[in-house]
Short mmCIF file of N, CA, C and O in Angstrom, two decimals:
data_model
loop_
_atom_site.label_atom_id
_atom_site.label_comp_id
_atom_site.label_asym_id
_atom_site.label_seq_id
_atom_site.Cartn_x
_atom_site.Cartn_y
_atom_site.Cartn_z
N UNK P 45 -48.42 6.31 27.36
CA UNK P 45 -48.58 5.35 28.44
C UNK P 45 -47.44 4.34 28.40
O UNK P 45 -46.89 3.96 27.37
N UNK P 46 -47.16 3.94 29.64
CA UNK P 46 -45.79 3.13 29.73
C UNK P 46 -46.55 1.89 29.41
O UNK P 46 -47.76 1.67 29.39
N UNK P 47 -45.60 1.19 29.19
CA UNK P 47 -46.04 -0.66 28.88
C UNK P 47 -45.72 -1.13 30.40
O UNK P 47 -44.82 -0.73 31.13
N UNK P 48 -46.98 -2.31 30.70
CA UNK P 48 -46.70 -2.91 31.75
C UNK P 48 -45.31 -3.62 32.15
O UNK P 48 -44.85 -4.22 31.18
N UNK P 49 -44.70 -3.70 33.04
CA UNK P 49 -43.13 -4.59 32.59
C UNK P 49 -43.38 -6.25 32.47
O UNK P 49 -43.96 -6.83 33.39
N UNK P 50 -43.03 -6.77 31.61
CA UNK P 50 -42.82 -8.36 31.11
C UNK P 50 -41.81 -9.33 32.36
O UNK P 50 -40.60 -9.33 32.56
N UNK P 51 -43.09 -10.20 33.10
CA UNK P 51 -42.39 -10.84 34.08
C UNK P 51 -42.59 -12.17 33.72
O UNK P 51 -43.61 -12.64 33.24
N UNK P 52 -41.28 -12.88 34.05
CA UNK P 52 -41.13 -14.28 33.80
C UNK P 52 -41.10 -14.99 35.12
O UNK P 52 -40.05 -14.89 35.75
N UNK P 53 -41.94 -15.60 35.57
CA UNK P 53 -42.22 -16.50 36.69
C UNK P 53 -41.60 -18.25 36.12
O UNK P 53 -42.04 -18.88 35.16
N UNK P 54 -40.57 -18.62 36.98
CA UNK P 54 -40.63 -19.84 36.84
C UNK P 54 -40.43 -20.67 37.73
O UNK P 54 -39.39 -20.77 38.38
N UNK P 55 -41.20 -21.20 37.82
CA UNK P 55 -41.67 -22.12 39.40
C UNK P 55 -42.35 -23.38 39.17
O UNK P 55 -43.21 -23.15 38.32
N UNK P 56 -42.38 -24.73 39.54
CA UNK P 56 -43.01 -25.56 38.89
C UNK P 56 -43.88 -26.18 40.37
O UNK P 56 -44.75 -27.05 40.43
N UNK P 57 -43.52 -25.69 41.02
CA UNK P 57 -44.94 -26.05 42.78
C UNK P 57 -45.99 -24.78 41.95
O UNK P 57 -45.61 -23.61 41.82
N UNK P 58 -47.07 -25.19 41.56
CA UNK P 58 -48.27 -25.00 40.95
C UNK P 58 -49.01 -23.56 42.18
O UNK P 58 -49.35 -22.41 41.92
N UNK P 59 -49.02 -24.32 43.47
CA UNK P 59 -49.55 -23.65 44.56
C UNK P 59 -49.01 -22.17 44.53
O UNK P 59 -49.79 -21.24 44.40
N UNK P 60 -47.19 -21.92 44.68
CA UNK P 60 -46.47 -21.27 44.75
C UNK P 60 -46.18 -20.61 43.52
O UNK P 60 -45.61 -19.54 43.70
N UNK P 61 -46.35 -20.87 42.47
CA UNK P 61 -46.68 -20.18 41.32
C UNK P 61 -47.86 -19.54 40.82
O UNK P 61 -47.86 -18.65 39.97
N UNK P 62 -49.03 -20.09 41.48
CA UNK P 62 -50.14 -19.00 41.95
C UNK P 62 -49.88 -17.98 42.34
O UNK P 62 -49.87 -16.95 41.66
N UNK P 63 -49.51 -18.09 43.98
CA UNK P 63 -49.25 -17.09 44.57
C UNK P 63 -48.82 -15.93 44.43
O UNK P 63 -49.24 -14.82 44.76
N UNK P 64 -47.64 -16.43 43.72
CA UNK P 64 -46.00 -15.43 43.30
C UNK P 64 -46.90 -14.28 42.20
O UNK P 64 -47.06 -13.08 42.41
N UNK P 65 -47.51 -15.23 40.79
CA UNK P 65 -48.23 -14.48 40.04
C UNK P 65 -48.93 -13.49 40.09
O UNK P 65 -49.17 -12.63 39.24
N UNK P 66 -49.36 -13.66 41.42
CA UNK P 66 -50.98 -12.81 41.92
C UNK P 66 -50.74 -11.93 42.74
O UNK P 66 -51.55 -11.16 43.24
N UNK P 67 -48.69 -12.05 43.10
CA UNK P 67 -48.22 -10.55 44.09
C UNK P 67 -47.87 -10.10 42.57
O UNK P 67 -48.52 -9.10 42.28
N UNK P 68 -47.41 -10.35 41.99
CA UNK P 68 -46.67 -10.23 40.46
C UNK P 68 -47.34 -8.87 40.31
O UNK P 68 -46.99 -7.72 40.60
N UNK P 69 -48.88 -9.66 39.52
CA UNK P 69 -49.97 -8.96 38.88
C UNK P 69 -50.46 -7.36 39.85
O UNK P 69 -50.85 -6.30 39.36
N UNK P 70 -50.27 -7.67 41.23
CA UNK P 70 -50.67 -6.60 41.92
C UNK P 70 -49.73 -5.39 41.47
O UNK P 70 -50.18 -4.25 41.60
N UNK P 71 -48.72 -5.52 41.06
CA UNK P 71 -47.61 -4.41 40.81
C UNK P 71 -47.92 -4.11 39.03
O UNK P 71 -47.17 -3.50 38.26
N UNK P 72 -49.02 -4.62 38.77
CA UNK P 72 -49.41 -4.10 37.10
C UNK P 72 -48.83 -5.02 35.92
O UNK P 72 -49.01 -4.78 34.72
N UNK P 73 -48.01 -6.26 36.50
CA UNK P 73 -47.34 -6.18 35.65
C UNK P 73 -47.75 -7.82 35.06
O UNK P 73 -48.17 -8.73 35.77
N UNK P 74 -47.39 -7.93 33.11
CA UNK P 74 -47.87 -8.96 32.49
C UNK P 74 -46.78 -10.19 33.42
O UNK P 74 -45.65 -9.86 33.80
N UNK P 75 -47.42 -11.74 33.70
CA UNK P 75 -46.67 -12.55 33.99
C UNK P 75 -46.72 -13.94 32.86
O UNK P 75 -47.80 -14.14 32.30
N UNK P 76 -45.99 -14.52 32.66
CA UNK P 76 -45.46 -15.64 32.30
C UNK P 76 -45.01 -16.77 32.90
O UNK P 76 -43.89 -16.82 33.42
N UNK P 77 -45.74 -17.66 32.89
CA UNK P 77 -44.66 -18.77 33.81
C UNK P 77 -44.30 -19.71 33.27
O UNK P 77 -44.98 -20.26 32.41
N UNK P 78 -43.19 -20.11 33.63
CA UNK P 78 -42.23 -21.38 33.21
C UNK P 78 -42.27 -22.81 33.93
O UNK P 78 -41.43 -22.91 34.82
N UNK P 79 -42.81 -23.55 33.79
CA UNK P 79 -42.37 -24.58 34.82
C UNK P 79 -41.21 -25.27 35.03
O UNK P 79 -41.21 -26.09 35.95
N UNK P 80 -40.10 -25.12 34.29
CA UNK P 80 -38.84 -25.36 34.89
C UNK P 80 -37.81 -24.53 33.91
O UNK P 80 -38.09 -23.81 32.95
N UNK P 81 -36.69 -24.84 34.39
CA UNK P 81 -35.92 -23.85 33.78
C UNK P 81 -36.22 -24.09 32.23
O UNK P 81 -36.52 -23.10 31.56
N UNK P 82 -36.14 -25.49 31.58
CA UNK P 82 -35.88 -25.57 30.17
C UNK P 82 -36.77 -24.68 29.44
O UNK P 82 -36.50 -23.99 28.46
N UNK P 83 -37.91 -24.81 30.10
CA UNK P 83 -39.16 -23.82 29.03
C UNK P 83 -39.38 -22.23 29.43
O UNK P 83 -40.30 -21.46 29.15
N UNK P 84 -37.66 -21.96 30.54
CA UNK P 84 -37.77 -20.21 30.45
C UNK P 84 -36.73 -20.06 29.16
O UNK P 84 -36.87 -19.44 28.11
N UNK P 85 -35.60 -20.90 29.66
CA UNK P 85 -34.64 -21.06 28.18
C UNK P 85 -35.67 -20.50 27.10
O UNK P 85 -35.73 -19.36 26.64
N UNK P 86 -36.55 -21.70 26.78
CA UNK P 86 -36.84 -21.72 25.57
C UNK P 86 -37.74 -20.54 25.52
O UNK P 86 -37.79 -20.46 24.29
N UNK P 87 -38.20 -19.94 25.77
CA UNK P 87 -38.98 -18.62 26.09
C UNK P 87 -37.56 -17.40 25.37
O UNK P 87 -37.69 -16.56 24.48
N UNK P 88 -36.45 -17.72 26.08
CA UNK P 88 -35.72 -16.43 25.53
C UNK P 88 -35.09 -16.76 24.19
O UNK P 88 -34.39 -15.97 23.55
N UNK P 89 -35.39 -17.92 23.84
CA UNK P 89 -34.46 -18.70 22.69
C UNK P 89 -35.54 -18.30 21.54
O UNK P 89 -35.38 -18.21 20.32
N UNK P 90 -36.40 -18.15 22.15
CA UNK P 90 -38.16 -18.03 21.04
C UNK P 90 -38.23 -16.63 20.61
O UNK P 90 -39.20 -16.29 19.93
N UNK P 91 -36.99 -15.49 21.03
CA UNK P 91 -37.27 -13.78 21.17
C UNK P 91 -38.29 -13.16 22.16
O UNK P 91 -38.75 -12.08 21.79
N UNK P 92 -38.68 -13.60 23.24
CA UNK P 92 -39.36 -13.25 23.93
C UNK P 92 -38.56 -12.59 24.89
O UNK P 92 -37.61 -13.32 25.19
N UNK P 93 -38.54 -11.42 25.55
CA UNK P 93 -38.19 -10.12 26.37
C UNK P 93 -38.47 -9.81 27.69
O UNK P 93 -39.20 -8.84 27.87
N UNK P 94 -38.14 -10.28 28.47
CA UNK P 94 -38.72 -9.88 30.21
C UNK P 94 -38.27 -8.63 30.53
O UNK P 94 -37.27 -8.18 29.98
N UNK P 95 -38.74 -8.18 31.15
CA UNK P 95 -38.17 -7.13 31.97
C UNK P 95 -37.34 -7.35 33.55
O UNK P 95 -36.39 -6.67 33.94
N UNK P 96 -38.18 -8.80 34.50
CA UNK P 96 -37.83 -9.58 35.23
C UNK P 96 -37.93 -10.49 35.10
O UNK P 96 -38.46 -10.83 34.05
N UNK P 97 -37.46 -11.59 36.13
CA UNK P 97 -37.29 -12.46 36.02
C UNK P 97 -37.20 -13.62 37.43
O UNK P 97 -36.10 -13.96 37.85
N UNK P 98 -38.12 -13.99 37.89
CA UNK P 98 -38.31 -14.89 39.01
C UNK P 98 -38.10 -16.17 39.05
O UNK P 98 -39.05 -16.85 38.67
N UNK P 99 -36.88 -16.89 39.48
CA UNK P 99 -36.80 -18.17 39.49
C UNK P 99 -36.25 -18.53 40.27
O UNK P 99 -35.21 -18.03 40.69
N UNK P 100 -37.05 -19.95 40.87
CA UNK P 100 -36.88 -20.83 41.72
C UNK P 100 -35.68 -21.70 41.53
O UNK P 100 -35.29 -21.87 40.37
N UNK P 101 -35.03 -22.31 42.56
CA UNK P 101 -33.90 -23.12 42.49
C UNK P 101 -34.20 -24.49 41.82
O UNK P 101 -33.55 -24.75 40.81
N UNK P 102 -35.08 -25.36 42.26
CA UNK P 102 -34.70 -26.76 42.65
C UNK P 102 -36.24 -26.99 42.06
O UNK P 102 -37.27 -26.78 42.69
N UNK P 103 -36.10 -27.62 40.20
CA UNK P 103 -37.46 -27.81 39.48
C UNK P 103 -36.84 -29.26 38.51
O UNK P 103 -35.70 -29.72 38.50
N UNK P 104 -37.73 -29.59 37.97
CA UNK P 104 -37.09 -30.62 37.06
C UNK P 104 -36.52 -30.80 36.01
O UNK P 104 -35.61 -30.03 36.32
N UNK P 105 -36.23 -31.13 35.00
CA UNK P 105 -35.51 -30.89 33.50
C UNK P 105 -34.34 -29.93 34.13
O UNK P 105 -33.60 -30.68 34.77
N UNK P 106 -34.02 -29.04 34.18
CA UNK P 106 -33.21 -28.08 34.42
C UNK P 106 -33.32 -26.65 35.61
O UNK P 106 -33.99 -25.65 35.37
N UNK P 107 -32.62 -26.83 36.71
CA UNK P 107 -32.71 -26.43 37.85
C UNK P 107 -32.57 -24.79 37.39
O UNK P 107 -32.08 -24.36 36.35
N UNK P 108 -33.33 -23.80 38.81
CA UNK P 108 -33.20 -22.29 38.39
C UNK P 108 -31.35 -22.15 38.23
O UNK P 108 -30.86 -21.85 37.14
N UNK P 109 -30.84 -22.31 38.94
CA UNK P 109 -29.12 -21.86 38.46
C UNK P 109 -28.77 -22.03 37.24
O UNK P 109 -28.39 -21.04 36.62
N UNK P 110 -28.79 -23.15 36.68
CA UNK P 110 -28.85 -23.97 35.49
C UNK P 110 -29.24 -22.72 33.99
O UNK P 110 -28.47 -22.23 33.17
N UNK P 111 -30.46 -22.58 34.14
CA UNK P 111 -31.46 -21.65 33.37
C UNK P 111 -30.70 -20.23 33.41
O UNK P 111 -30.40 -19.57 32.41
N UNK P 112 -30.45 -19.87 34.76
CA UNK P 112 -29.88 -18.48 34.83
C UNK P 112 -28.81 -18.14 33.77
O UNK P 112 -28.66 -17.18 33.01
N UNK P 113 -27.88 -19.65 34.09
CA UNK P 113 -26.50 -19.34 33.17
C UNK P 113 -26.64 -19.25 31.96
O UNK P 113 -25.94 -18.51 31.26
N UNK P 114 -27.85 -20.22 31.43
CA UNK P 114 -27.54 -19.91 30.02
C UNK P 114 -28.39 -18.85 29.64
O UNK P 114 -28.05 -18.35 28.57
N UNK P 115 -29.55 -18.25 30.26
CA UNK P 115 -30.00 -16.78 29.88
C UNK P 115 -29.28 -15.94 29.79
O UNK P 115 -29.49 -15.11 28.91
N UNK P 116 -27.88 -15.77 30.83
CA UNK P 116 -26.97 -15.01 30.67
C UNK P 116 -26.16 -15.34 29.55
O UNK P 116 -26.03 -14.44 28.73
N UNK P 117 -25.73 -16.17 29.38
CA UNK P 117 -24.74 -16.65 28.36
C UNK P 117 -25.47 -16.43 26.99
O UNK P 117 -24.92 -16.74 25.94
N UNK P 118 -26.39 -16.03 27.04
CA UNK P 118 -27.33 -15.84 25.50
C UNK P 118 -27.38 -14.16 25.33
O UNK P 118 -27.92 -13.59 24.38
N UNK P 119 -26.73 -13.51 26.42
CA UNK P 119 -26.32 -11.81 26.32
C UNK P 119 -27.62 -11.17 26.91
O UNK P 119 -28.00 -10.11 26.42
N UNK P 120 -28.28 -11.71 27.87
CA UNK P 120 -29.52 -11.47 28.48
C UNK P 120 -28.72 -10.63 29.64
O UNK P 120 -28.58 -11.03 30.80
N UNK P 121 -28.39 -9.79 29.28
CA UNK P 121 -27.36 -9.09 30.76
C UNK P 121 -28.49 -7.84 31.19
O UNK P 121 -28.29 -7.36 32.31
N UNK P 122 -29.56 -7.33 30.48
CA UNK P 122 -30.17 -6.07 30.79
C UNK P 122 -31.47 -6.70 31.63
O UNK P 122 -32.00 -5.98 32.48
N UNK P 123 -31.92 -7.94 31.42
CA UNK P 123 -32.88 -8.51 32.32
C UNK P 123 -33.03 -8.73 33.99
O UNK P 123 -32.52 -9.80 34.35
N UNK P 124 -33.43 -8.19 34.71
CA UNK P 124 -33.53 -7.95 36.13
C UNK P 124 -33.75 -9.87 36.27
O UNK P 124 -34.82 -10.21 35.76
N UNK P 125 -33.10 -10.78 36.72
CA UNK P 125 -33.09 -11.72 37.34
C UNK P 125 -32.91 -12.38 38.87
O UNK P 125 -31.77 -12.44 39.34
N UNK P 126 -33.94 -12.84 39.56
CA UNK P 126 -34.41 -12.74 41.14
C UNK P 126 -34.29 -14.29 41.41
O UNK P 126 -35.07 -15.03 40.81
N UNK P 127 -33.44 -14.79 42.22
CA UNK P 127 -33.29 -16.32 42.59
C UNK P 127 -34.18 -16.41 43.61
O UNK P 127 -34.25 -15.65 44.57
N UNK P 128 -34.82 -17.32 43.39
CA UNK P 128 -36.05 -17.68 45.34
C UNK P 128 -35.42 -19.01 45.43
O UNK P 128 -34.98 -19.80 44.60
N UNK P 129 -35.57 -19.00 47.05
CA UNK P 129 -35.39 -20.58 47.38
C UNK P 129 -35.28 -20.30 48.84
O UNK P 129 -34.66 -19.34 49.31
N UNK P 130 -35.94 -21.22 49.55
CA UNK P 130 -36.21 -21.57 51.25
C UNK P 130 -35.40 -22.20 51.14
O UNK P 130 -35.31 -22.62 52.29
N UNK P 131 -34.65 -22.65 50.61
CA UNK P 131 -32.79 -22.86 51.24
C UNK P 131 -31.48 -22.15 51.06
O UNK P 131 -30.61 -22.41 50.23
N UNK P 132 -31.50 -21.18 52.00
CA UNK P 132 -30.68 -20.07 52.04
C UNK P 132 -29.18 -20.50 51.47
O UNK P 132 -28.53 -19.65 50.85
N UNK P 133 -28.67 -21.77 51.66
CA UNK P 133 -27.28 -22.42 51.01
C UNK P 133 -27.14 -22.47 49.49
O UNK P 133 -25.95 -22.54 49.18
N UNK P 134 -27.64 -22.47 48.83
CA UNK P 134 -28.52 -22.29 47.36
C UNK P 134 -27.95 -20.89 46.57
O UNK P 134 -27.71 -20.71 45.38
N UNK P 135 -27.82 -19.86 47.85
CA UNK P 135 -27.56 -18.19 47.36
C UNK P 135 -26.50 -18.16 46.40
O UNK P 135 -26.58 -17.63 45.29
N UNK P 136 -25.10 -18.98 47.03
CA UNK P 136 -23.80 -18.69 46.53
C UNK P 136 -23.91 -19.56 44.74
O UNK P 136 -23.30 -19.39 43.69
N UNK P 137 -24.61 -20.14 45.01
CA UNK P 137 -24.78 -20.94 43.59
C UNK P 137 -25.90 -20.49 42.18
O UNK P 137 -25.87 -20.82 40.99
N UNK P 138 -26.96 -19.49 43.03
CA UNK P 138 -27.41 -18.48 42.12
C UNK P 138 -26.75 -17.51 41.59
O UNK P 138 -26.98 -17.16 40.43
N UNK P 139 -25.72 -16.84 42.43
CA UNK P 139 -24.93 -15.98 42.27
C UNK P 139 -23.93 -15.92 41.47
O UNK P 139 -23.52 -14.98 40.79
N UNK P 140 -23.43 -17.30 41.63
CA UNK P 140 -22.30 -17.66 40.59
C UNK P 140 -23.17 -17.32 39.24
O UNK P 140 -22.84 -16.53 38.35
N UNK P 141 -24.21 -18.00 39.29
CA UNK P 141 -24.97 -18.66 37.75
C UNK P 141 -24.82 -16.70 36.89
O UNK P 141 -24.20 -16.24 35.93
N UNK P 142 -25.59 -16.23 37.75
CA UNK P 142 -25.83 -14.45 37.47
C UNK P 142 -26.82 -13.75 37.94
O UNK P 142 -27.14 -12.62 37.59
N UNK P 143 -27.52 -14.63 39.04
CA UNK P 143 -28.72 -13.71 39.43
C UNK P 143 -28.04 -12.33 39.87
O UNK P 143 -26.88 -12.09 40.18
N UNK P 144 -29.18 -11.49 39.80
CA UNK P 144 -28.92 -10.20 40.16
C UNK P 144 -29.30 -9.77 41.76
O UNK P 144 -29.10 -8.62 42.16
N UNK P 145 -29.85 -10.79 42.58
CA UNK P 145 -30.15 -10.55 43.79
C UNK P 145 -30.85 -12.15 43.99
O UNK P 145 -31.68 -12.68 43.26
N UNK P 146 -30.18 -12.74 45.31
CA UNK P 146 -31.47 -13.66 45.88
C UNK P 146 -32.15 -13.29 46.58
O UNK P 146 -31.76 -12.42 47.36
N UNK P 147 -33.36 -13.71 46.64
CA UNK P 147 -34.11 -13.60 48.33
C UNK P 147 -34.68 -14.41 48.44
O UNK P 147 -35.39 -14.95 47.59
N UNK P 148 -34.43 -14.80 49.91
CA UNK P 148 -35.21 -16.18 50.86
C UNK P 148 -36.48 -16.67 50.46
O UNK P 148 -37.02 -15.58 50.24
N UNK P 149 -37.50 -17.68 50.17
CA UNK P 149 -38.75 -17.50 50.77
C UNK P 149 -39.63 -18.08 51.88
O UNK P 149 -39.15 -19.10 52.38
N UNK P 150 -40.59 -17.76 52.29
CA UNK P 150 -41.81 -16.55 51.26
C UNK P 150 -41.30 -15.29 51.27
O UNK P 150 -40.88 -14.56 52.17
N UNK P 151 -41.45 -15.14 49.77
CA UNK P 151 -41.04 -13.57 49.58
C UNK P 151 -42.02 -12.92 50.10
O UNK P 151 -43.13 -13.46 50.16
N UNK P 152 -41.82 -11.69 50.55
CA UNK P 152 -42.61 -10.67 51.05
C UNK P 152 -43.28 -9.78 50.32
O UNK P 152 -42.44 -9.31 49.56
N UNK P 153 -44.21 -9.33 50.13
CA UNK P 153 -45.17 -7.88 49.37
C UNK P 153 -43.86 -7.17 48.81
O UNK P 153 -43.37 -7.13 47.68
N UNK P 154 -43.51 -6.69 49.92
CA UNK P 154 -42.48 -5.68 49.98
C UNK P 154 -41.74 -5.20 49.64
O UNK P 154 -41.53 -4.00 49.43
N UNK P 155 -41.05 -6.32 49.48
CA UNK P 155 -39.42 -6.76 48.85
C UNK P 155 -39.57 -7.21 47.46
O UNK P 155 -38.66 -7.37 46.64
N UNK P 156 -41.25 -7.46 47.22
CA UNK P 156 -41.32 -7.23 45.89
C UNK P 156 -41.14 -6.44 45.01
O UNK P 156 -40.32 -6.30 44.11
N UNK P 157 -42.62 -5.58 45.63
CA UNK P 157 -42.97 -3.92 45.18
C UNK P 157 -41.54 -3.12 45.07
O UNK P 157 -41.37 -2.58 43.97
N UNK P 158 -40.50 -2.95 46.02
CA UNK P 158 -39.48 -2.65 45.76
C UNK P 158 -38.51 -3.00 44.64
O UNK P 158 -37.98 -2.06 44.05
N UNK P 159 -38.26 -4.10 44.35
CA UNK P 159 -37.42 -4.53 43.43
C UNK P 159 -38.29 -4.36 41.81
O UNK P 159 -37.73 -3.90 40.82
N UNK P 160 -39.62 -4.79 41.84
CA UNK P 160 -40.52 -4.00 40.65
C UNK P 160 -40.02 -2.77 40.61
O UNK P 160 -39.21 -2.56 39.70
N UNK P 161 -40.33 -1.73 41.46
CA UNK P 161 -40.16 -0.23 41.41
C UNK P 161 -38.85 -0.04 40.47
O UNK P 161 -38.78 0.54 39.38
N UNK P 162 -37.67 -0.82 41.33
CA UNK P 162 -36.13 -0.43 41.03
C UNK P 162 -36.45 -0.68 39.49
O UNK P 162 -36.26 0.23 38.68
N UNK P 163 -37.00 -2.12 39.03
CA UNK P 163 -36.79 -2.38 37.21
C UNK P 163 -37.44 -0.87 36.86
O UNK P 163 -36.67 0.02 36.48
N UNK P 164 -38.70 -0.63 36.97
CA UNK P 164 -39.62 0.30 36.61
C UNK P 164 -39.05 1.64 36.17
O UNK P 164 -39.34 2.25 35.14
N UNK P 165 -37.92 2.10 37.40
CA UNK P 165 -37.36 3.31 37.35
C UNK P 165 -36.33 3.22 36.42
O UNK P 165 -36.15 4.18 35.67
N UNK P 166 -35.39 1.91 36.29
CA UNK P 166 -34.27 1.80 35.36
C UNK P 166 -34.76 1.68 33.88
O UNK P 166 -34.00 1.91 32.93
N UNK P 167 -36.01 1.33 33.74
CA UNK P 167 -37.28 1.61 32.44
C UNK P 167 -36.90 2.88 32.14
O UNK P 167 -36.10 3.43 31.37
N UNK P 168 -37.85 3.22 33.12
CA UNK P 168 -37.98 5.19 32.96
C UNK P 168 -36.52 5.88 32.62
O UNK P 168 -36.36 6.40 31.52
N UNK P 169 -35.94 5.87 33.15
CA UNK P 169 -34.42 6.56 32.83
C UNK P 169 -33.73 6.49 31.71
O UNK P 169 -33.05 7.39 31.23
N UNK P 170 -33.99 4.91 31.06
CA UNK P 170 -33.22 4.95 29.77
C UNK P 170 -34.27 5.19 28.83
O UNK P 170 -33.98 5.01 27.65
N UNK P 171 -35.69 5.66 29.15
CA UNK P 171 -36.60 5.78 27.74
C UNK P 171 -36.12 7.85 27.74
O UNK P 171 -35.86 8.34 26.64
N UNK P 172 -36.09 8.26 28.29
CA UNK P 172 -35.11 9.32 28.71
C UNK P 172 -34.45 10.07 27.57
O UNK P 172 -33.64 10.96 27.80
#
């Protein structure tokens, strides 16, 4: 049996971190949440392993771009990382950091289930 994939939610609007969790969970998969960037840091600084990775732009202590860079900069390069933010101007500055894709919100079912699938399959291939 495969292991569920390890998702890191970090979002600090409480409401919207419900939400996100509970499309999360529909796709099988364990979630985690962060309320701002510093305590996803410290999550990967602790040996803890995502498979994804959901984060919001604009939180306190340390903004999602912020967090991205230094997850990357800590050799976190195999982790699927997803920038959200309802301010589409925001993209070019996730991008820099290292997200691996932004998307607008509200994210959609859809565009979830899809981007789950994609980690899921890149799972499957290298257990291979």
């Amino acid at each position: 049996m495969v292991s569920p994939l390890k998702a890191l939610l970090v979002e600090d609007a409480q409401v919207d971190a419900l939400v996100l969790s509970a499309m999360i969970r529909r796709f099988h998969c364990e979630v985690t949440i962060a309320k701002n960037g510093k305590e996803a840091v410290d999550l990967f600084l602790q040996g803890k392993k995502f498979d994804i990775v959901l984060c919001d732009d604009n939180m306190p202590i340390m903004t999602g771009p912020e967090a991205v860079e230094k997850i990357r900069a800590m050799g976190e390069t195999d982790v699927k990382i997803i920038g959200l933010s309802a301010n589409n101007n925001i993209q070019e500055v996730f991008m820099t950091a290292g997200v691996d894709v932004f998307v607008p919100t509200p994210l959609k079912i859809d565009v979830l289930g899809a981007m789950i699938q994609e980690v899921v399959n890149n799972k499957n291939n290298a257990m291979v």
